[in-house]
JSON list of C-alpha atoms in Angstrom, two decimals:
[
{"chain": "G", "resi": 190, "resn": "MET", "atom": "CA", "xyz": [-95.57, -11.51, 71.85]},
{"chain": "G", "resi": 191, "resn": "ARG", "atom": "CA", "xyz": [-95.84, -7.85, 70.88]},
{"chain": "G", "resi": 192, "resn": "ALA", "atom": "CA", "xyz": [-99.68, -8.06, 70.89]},
{"chain": "G", "resi": 193, "resn": "ALA", "atom": "CA", "xyz": [-99.66, -9.64, 74.37]},
{"chain": "G", "resi": 194, "resn": "PHE", "atom": "CA", "xyz": [-97.43, -6.83, 75.67]},
{"chain": "G", "resi": 195, "resn": "TRP", "atom": "CA", "xyz": [-99.69, -4.18, 74.15]},
{"chain": "G", "resi": 196, "resn": "VAL", "atom": "CA", "xyz": [-102.84, -5.76, 75.62]},
{"chain": "G", "resi": 197, "resn": "THR", "atom": "CA", "xyz": [-101.29, -6.15, 79.07]},
{"chain": "G", "resi": 198, "resn": "THR", "atom": "CA", "xyz": [-100.06, -2.55, 78.98]},
{"chain": "G", "resi": 199, "resn": "CYS", "atom": "CA", "xyz": [-103.49, -1.25, 77.99]},
{"chain": "G", "resi": 200, "resn": "LEU", "atom": "CA", "xyz": [-105.21, -3.28, 80.67]},
{"chain": "G", "resi": 201, "resn": "ALA", "atom": "CA", "xyz": [-102.84, -1.96, 83.31]},
{"chain": "G", "resi": 202, "resn": "THR", "atom": "CA", "xyz": [-103.96, 1.62, 82.72]},
{"chain": "G", "resi": 203, "resn": "SER", "atom": "CA", "xyz": [-106.57, 2.97, 85.08]},
{"chain": "G", "resi": 204, "resn": "ALA", "atom": "CA", "xyz": [-108.80, 4.68, 82.51]},
{"chain": "G", "resi": 205, "resn": "MET", "atom": "CA", "xyz": [-110.51, 2.45, 79.97]},
{"chain": "G", "resi": 206, "resn": "ALA", "atom": "CA", "xyz": [-113.35, 4.83, 79.09]},
{"chain": "G", "resi": 207, "resn": "GLU", "atom": "CA", "xyz": [-112.33, 5.17, 75.44]},
{"chain": "G", "resi": 208, "resn": "ALA", "atom": "CA", "xyz": [-110.65, 1.93, 74.47]},
{"chain": "G", "resi": 209, "resn": "PRO", "atom": "CA", "xyz": [-108.56, 2.12, 71.31]},
{"chain": "G", "resi": 210, "resn": "PRO", "atom": "CA", "xyz": [-109.24, -0.40, 68.57]},
{"chain": "G", "resi": 211, "resn": "LEU", "atom": "CA", "xyz": [-107.16, -3.53, 68.87]},
{"chain": "G", "resi": 212, "resn": "PRO", "atom": "CA", "xyz": [-103.99, -3.38, 66.76]},
{"chain": "G", "resi": 213, "resn": "PHE", "atom": "CA", "xyz": [-104.58, -6.89, 65.45]},
{"chain": "G", "resi": 214, "resn": "ASP", "atom": "CA", "xyz": [-107.43, -8.78, 63.82]},
{"chain": "G", "resi": 215, "resn": "LEU", "atom": "CA", "xyz": [-108.92, -11.46, 66.08]},
{"chain": "G", "resi": 216, "resn": "GLY", "atom": "CA", "xyz": [-112.27, -13.11, 66.23]},
{"chain": "G", "resi": 217, "resn": "GLY", "atom": "CA", "xyz": [-114.64, -14.40, 63.66]},
{"chain": "G", "resi": 218, "resn": "PRO", "atom": "CA", "xyz": [-117.35, -16.87, 62.90]},
{"chain": "G", "resi": 219, "resn": "PHE", "atom": "CA", "xyz": [-117.52, -20.38, 64.27]},
{"chain": "G", "resi": 220, "resn": "THR", "atom": "CA", "xyz": [-120.21, -23.02, 64.57]},
{"chain": "G", "resi": 221, "resn": "LEU", "atom": "CA", "xyz": [-119.82, -25.52, 67.41]},
{"chain": "G", "resi": 222, "resn": "THR", "atom": "CA", "xyz": [-121.98, -27.68, 69.68]},
{"chain": "G", "resi": 223, "resn": "ASN", "atom": "CA", "xyz": [-122.68, -26.94, 73.34]},
{"chain": "G", "resi": 224, "resn": "GLN", "atom": "CA", "xyz": [-122.99, -29.41, 76.21]},
{"chain": "G", "resi": 225, "resn": "TYR", "atom": "CA", "xyz": [-126.73, -29.73, 75.50]},
{"chain": "G", "resi": 226, "resn": "GLY", "atom": "CA", "xyz": [-126.16, -30.81, 71.89]},
{"chain": "G", "resi": 227, "resn": "GLU", "atom": "CA", "xyz": [-127.31, -27.45, 70.52]},
{"chain": "G", "resi": 228, "resn": "THR", "atom": "CA", "xyz": [-125.56, -25.56, 67.73]},
{"chain": "G", "resi": 229, "resn": "ARG", "atom": "CA", "xyz": [-123.90, -22.38, 68.91]},
{"chain": "G", "resi": 230, "resn": "THR", "atom": "CA", "xyz": [-122.09, -19.67, 66.96]},
{"chain": "G", "resi": 231, "resn": "GLN", "atom": "CA", "xyz": [-119.95, -16.74, 68.07]},
{"chain": "G", "resi": 232, "resn": "ALA", "atom": "CA", "xyz": [-123.13, -14.71, 68.63]},
{"chain": "G", "resi": 233, "resn": "ASP", "atom": "CA", "xyz": [-124.86, -15.19, 71.97]},
{"chain": "G", "resi": 234, "resn": "PRO", "atom": "CA", "xyz": [-128.48, -16.30, 71.31]},
{"chain": "G", "resi": 235, "resn": "ASP", "atom": "CA", "xyz": [-129.71, -13.82, 73.94]},
{"chain": "G", "resi": 236, "resn": "GLY", "atom": "CA", "xyz": [-127.45, -10.97, 72.79]},
{"chain": "G", "resi": 237, "resn": "ARG", "atom": "CA", "xyz": [-125.40, -11.07, 75.99]},
{"chain": "G", "resi": 238, "resn": "ALA", "atom": "CA", "xyz": [-121.74, -10.14, 76.22]},
{"chain": "G", "resi": 239, "resn": "GLN", "atom": "CA", "xyz": [-119.49, -13.20, 76.54]},
{"chain": "G", "resi": 240, "resn": "LEU", "atom": "CA", "xyz": [-116.27, -14.12, 78.26]},
{"chain": "G", "resi": 241, "resn": "LEU", "atom": "CA", "xyz": [-114.64, -16.67, 75.95]},
{"chain": "G", "resi": 242, "resn": "PHE", "atom": "CA", "xyz": [-111.73, -18.92, 76.87]},
{"chain": "G", "resi": 243, "resn": "PHE", "atom": "CA", "xyz": [-110.04, -21.72, 74.97]},
{"chain": "G", "resi": 244, "resn": "GLY", "atom": "CA", "xyz": [-109.26, -24.55, 77.36]},
{"chain": "G", "resi": 245, "resn": "TYR", "atom": "CA", "xyz": [-110.61, -27.81, 78.67]},
{"chain": "G", "resi": 246, "resn": "ALA", "atom": "CA", "xyz": [-112.80, -28.82, 81.56]},
{"chain": "G", "resi": 247, "resn": "ASN", "atom": "CA", "xyz": [-110.22, -30.93, 83.42]},
{"chain": "G", "resi": 248, "resn": "CYS", "atom": "CA", "xyz": [-107.19, -28.71, 82.85]},
{"chain": "G", "resi": 249, "resn": "LEU", "atom": "CA", "xyz": [-105.02, -28.38, 85.94]},
{"chain": "G", "resi": 250, "resn": "ASN", "atom": "CA", "xyz": [-103.01, -25.35, 84.83]},
{"chain": "G", "resi": 251, "resn": "ILE", "atom": "CA", "xyz": [-104.18, -22.10, 83.25]},
{"chain": "G", "resi": 252, "resn": "CYS", "atom": "CA", "xyz": [-107.81, -23.23, 82.99]},
{"chain": "G", "resi": 253, "resn": "SER", "atom": "CA", "xyz": [-108.02, -23.81, 86.74]},
{"chain": "G", "resi": 254, "resn": "ALA", "atom": "CA", "xyz": [-107.30, -20.10, 87.18]},
{"chain": "G", "resi": 255, "resn": "ALA", "atom": "CA", "xyz": [-109.14, -18.66, 84.17]},
{"chain": "G", "resi": 256, "resn": "LEU", "atom": "CA", "xyz": [-112.46, -20.52, 84.44]},
{"chain": "G", "resi": 257, "resn": "PRO", "atom": "CA", "xyz": [-113.12, -19.66, 88.13]},
{"chain": "G", "resi": 258, "resn": "LEU", "atom": "CA", "xyz": [-112.01, -16.08, 87.43]},
{"chain": "G", "resi": 259, "resn": "MET", "atom": "CA", "xyz": [-114.58, -15.89, 84.65]},
{"chain": "G", "resi": 260, "resn": "ALA", "atom": "CA", "xyz": [-117.28, -17.23, 87.00]},
{"chain": "G", "resi": 261, "resn": "ASP", "atom": "CA", "xyz": [-116.44, -14.65, 89.68]},
{"chain": "G", "resi": 262, "resn": "VAL", "atom": "CA", "xyz": [-116.50, -11.83, 87.13]},
{"chain": "G", "resi": 263, "resn": "VAL", "atom": "CA", "xyz": [-119.82, -12.98, 85.65]},
{"chain": "G", "resi": 264, "resn": "ASP", "atom": "CA", "xyz": [-121.36, -12.96, 89.15]},
{"chain": "G", "resi": 265, "resn": "ALA", "atom": "CA", "xyz": [-119.91, -9.55, 90.03]},
{"chain": "G", "resi": 266, "resn": "LEU", "atom": "CA", "xyz": [-121.20, -8.06, 86.79]},
{"chain": "G", "resi": 267, "resn": "ALA", "atom": "CA", "xyz": [-124.63, -9.67, 87.29]},
{"chain": "G", "resi": 268, "resn": "ASP", "atom": "CA", "xyz": [-124.83, -7.95, 90.69]},
{"chain": "G", "resi": 269, "resn": "GLU", "atom": "CA", "xyz": [-124.40, -4.66, 88.78]},
{"chain": "G", "resi": 270, "resn": "GLY", "atom": "CA", "xyz": [-127.04, -5.53, 86.16]},
{"chain": "G", "resi": 271, "resn": "PHE", "atom": "CA", "xyz": [-124.69, -6.67, 83.37]},
{"chain": "G", "resi": 272, "resn": "ALA", "atom": "CA", "xyz": [-125.56, -10.04, 81.82]},
{"chain": "G", "resi": 273, "resn": "VAL", "atom": "CA", "xyz": [-122.43, -11.87, 80.64]},
{"chain": "G", "resi": 274, "resn": "THR", "atom": "CA", "xyz": [-122.17, -15.51, 79.56]},
{"chain": "G", "resi": 275, "resn": "PRO", "atom": "CA", "xyz": [-119.02, -17.53, 80.34]},
{"chain": "G", "resi": 276, "resn": "VAL", "atom": "CA", "xyz": [-118.02, -19.70, 77.37]},
{"chain": "G", "resi": 277, "resn": "MET", "atom": "CA", "xyz": [-115.22, -22.25, 76.95]},
{"chain": "G", "resi": 278, "resn": "ILE", "atom": "CA", "xyz": [-114.20, -23.68, 73.59]},
{"chain": "G", "resi": 279, "resn": "THR", "atom": "CA", "xyz": [-112.44, -26.96, 74.14]},
{"chain": "G", "resi": 280, "resn": "VAL", "atom": "CA", "xyz": [-108.89, -27.60, 73.04]},
{"chain": "G", "resi": 281, "resn": "ALA", "atom": "CA", "xyz": [-109.35, -31.26, 74.01]},
{"chain": "G", "resi": 282, "resn": "PRO", "atom": "CA", "xyz": [-112.28, -32.64, 72.02]},
{"chain": "G", "resi": 283, "resn": "ASP", "atom": "CA", "xyz": [-111.26, -36.18, 72.94]},
{"chain": "G", "resi": 284, "resn": "GLN", "atom": "CA", "xyz": [-111.94, -35.30, 76.60]},
{"chain": "G", "resi": 285, "resn": "ASP", "atom": "CA", "xyz": [-114.57, -32.53, 76.35]},
{"chain": "G", "resi": 286, "resn": "GLN", "atom": "CA", "xyz": [-117.53, -34.03, 74.55]},
{"chain": "G", "resi": 287, "resn": "VAL", "atom": "CA", "xyz": [-121.19, -33.07, 74.61]},
{"chain": "G", "resi": 288, "resn": "ASP", "atom": "CA", "xyz": [-121.94, -35.58, 77.37]},
{"chain": "G", "resi": 289, "resn": "THR", "atom": "CA", "xyz": [-118.77, -35.05, 79.46]},
{"chain": "G", "resi": 290, "resn": "MET", "atom": "CA", "xyz": [-118.03, -31.33, 79.70]},
{"chain": "G", "resi": 291, "resn": "GLY", "atom": "CA", "xyz": [-121.28, -30.01, 81.16]},
{"chain": "G", "resi": 292, "resn": "ALA", "atom": "CA", "xyz": [-120.87, -31.33, 84.72]},
{"chain": "G", "resi": 293, "resn": "PRO", "atom": "CA", "xyz": [-117.33, -30.02, 85.36]},
{"chain": "G", "resi": 294, "resn": "LEU", "atom": "CA", "xyz": [-118.22, -26.62, 83.90]},
{"chain": "G", "resi": 295, "resn": "ALA", "atom": "CA", "xyz": [-121.44, -26.44, 85.96]},
{"chain": "G", "resi": 296, "resn": "GLU", "atom": "CA", "xyz": [-119.33, -26.95, 89.09]},
{"chain": "G", "resi": 297, "resn": "ILE", "atom": "CA", "xyz": [-117.51, -23.74, 88.21]},
{"chain": "G", "resi": 298, "resn": "HIS", "atom": "CA", "xyz": [-120.63, -21.75, 87.22]},
{"chain": "G", "resi": 299, "resn": "GLU", "atom": "CA", "xyz": [-124.17, -22.87, 86.39]},
{"chain": "G", "resi": 300, "resn": "ASP", "atom": "CA", "xyz": [-124.26, -20.64, 83.28]},
{"chain": "G", "resi": 301, "resn": "PHE", "atom": "CA", "xyz": [-120.99, -21.89, 81.78]},
{"chain": "G", "resi": 302, "resn": "ILE", "atom": "CA", "xyz": [-121.33, -22.91, 78.13]},
{"chain": "G", "resi": 303, "resn": "GLY", "atom": "CA", "xyz": [-118.90, -25.52, 76.86]},
{"chain": "G", "resi": 304, "resn": "LEU", "atom": "CA", "xyz": [-118.37, -25.80, 73.13]},
{"chain": "G", "resi": 305, "resn": "THR", "atom": "CA", "xyz": [-116.92, -28.67, 71.12]},
{"chain": "G", "resi": 306, "resn": "GLY", "atom": "CA", "xyz": [-117.09, -29.93, 67.58]},
{"chain": "G", "resi": 307, "resn": "ASN", "atom": "CA", "xyz": [-115.29, -31.88, 64.91]},
{"chain": "G", "resi": 308, "resn": "ASP", "atom": "CA", "xyz": [-111.67, -31.08, 64.05]},
{"chain": "G", "resi": 309, "resn": "LEU", "atom": "CA", "xyz": [-112.59, -28.79, 61.15]},
{"chain": "G", "resi": 310, "resn": "ALA", "atom": "CA", "xyz": [-115.10, -26.74, 63.18]},
{"chain": "G", "resi": 311, "resn": "LEU", "atom": "CA", "xyz": [-112.73, -26.39, 66.13]},
{"chain": "G", "resi": 312, "resn": "GLN", "atom": "CA", "xyz": [-109.83, -25.44, 63.86]},
{"chain": "G", "resi": 313, "resn": "ALA", "atom": "CA", "xyz": [-111.95, -22.61, 62.40]},
{"chain": "G", "resi": 314, "resn": "ALA", "atom": "CA", "xyz": [-112.47, -21.21, 65.91]},
{"chain": "G", "resi": 315, "resn": "TYR", "atom": "CA", "xyz": [-108.79, -21.60, 66.83]},
{"chain": "G", "resi": 316, "resn": "GLU", "atom": "CA", "xyz": [-107.72, -19.82, 63.65]},
{"chain": "G", "resi": 317, "resn": "ALA", "atom": "CA", "xyz": [-110.25, -17.00, 64.12]},
{"chain": "G", "resi": 318, "resn": "PHE", "atom": "CA", "xyz": [-108.80, -16.25, 67.57]},
{"chain": "G", "resi": 319, "resn": "SER", "atom": "CA", "xyz": [-105.16, -17.20, 66.77]},
{"chain": "G", "resi": 320, "resn": "VAL", "atom": "CA", "xyz": [-105.12, -19.94, 69.39]},
{"chain": "G", "resi": 321, "resn": "GLU", "atom": "CA", "xyz": [-102.45, -22.59, 68.99]},
{"chain": "G", "resi": 322, "resn": "VAL", "atom": "CA", "xyz": [-103.16, -26.00, 70.52]},
{"chain": "G", "resi": 323, "resn": "GLU", "atom": "CA", "xyz": [-100.49, -28.60, 71.07]},
{"chain": "G", "resi": 324, "resn": "PRO", "atom": "CA", "xyz": [-100.70, -31.88, 72.97]},
{"chain": "G", "resi": 325, "resn": "LEU", "atom": "CA", "xyz": [-97.79, -32.02, 75.41]},
{"chain": "G", "resi": 326, "resn": "PHE", "atom": "CA", "xyz": [-98.04, -35.39, 77.16]},
{"chain": "G", "resi": 327, "resn": "GLN", "atom": "CA", "xyz": [-100.56, -37.87, 78.47]},
{"chain": "G", "resi": 328, "resn": "ASP", "atom": "CA", "xyz": [-101.19, -37.84, 82.22]},
{"chain": "G", "resi": 329, "resn": "PRO", "atom": "CA", "xyz": [-102.26, -41.30, 83.50]},
{"chain": "G", "resi": 330, "resn": "GLU", "atom": "CA", "xyz": [-105.04, -39.78, 85.63]},
{"chain": "G", "resi": 331, "resn": "TYR", "atom": "CA", "xyz": [-106.26, -36.80, 83.58]},
{"chain": "G", "resi": 332, "resn": "GLY", "atom": "CA", "xyz": [-105.53, -37.75, 79.98]},
{"chain": "G", "resi": 333, "resn": "TRP", "atom": "CA", "xyz": [-103.80, -35.48, 77.51]},
{"chain": "G", "resi": 334, "resn": "ILE", "atom": "CA", "xyz": [-102.30, -32.22, 78.76]},
{"chain": "G", "resi": 335, "resn": "TYR", "atom": "CA", "xyz": [-102.36, -29.43, 76.17]},
{"chain": "G", "resi": 336, "resn": "SER", "atom": "CA", "xyz": [-100.54, -26.21, 75.57]},
{"chain": "G", "resi": 337, "resn": "HIS", "atom": "CA", "xyz": [-103.07, -23.59, 74.46]},
{"chain": "G", "resi": 338, "resn": "GLY", "atom": "CA", "xyz": [-103.94, -19.89, 74.51]},
{"chain": "G", "resi": 339, "resn": "SER", "atom": "CA", "xyz": [-104.39, -18.21, 77.86]},
{"chain": "G", "resi": 340, "resn": "PHE", "atom": "CA", "xyz": [-106.30, -14.97, 77.25]},
{"chain": "G", "resi": 341, "resn": "VAL", "atom": "CA", "xyz": [-109.93, -14.48, 78.19]},
{"chain": "G", "resi": 342, "resn": "HIS", "atom": "CA", "xyz": [-111.70, -12.83, 75.26]},
{"chain": "G", "resi": 343, "resn": "LEU", "atom": "CA", "xyz": [-114.49, -10.31, 75.89]},
{"chain": "G", "resi": 344, "resn": "LEU", "atom": "CA", "xyz": [-117.05, -10.49, 73.08]},
{"chain": "G", "resi": 345, "resn": "ASP", "atom": "CA", "xyz": [-120.16, -8.42, 72.58]},
{"chain": "G", "resi": 346, "resn": "GLY", "atom": "CA", "xyz": [-123.50, -10.14, 72.02]},
{"chain": "G", "resi": 347, "resn": "SER", "atom": "CA", "xyz": [-122.91, -10.47, 68.28]},
{"chain": "G", "resi": 348, "resn": "GLY", "atom": "CA", "xyz": [-119.56, -12.17, 68.83]},
{"chain": "G", "resi": 349, "resn": "GLU", "atom": "CA", "xyz": [-117.30, -9.21, 68.02]},
{"chain": "G", "resi": 350, "resn": "LEU", "atom": "CA", "xyz": [-114.09, -9.11, 70.05]},
{"chain": "G", "resi": 351, "resn": "LEU", "atom": "CA", "xyz": [-113.93, -6.13, 72.41]},
{"chain": "G", "resi": 352, "resn": "THR", "atom": "CA", "xyz": [-110.68, -6.88, 74.25]},
{"chain": "G", "resi": 353, "resn": "LEU", "atom": "CA", "xyz": [-108.39, -9.54, 75.66]},
{"chain": "G", "resi": 354, "resn": "LEU", "atom": "CA", "xyz": [-107.89, -10.09, 79.37]},
{"chain": "G", "resi": 355, "resn": "PRO", "atom": "CA", "xyz": [-104.96, -11.95, 80.92]},
{"chain": "G", "resi": 356, "resn": "PRO", "atom": "CA", "xyz": [-106.14, -14.40, 83.59]},
{"chain": "G", "resi": 357, "resn": "ILE", "atom": "CA", "xyz": [-103.47, -13.11, 85.96]},
{"chain": "G", "resi": 358, "resn": "LEU", "atom": "CA", "xyz": [-105.67, -10.14, 86.87]},
{"chain": "G", "resi": 359, "resn": "ASP", "atom": "CA", "xyz": [-107.88, -10.56, 89.90]},
{"chain": "G", "resi": 360, "resn": "ALA", "atom": "CA", "xyz": [-111.67, -10.60, 89.65]},
{"chain": "G", "resi": 361, "resn": "THR", "atom": "CA", "xyz": [-112.07, -7.02, 90.88]},
{"chain": "G", "resi": 362, "resn": "ARG", "atom": "CA", "xyz": [-109.69, -5.58, 88.27]},
{"chain": "G", "resi": 363, "resn": "THR", "atom": "CA", "xyz": [-111.13, -7.76, 85.50]},
{"chain": "G", "resi": 364, "resn": "THR", "atom": "CA", "xyz": [-114.67, -6.68, 86.44]},
{"chain": "G", "resi": 365, "resn": "ASP", "atom": "CA", "xyz": [-113.61, -3.02, 86.38]},
{"chain": "G", "resi": 366, "resn": "ILE", "atom": "CA", "xyz": [-112.14, -3.38, 82.89]},
{"chain": "G", "resi": 367, "resn": "ILE", "atom": "CA", "xyz": [-115.17, -5.22, 81.50]},
{"chain": "G", "resi": 368, "resn": "ARG", "atom": "CA", "xyz": [-117.57, -2.71, 83.06]},
{"chain": "G", "resi": 369, "resn": "GLY", "atom": "CA", "xyz": [-115.81, -0.03, 81.04]},
{"chain": "G", "resi": 370, "resn": "TYR", "atom": "CA", "xyz": [-116.73, -1.86, 77.85]},
{"chain": "G", "resi": 371, "resn": "LEU", "atom": "CA", "xyz": [-120.31, -2.68, 78.83]},
{"chain": "G", "resi": 372, "resn": "ALA", "atom": "CA", "xyz": [-121.40, 0.54, 80.52]},
{"chain": "G", "resi": 373, "resn": "PRO", "atom": "CA", "xyz": [-123.29, 3.03, 78.35]},
{"chain": "G", "resi": 374, "resn": "ARG", "atom": "CA", "xyz": [-121.00, 5.78, 77.13]},
{"chain": "G", "resi": 375, "resn": "GLY", "atom": "CA", "xyz": [-122.06, 9.33, 77.93]}
]
């Protein structure tokens, strides 16, 4: 809880030109499979910055706010010449499989990358980013409903965590914060 307070407080400040290092250790290596059946690690294959979220394609709660926010931010940054890839690591591998997660993510943004894997591979990613996943109940229409992390993680092209963003910020404020991390420093 203390880390979430610190991150939210930092993000609320107006000047992000010189971001302090994060006071906690998050991020790390993972190897998962995208919706095209290709192996993907924490590093973007094109060296692009990434917005990473842990969720699931048919989530009706936090994901329905975070994933569209990520799409809006990616488009706004692209208009300014910043290439950023939106990425979702599933917390529901029983629902988000290689052949089922691509279509719902493409409806949100054509560049969205969905990642899944076996339990061991997914657990490595969850542990690297301190994401706790817990099945809550089974909805008759949508399947299992999960409790999971809610931050959007900004990663550089090599997969290093730059900052965390709460999905309660609007697209304009989130874009402003990310621009501060991606813009060349003078």
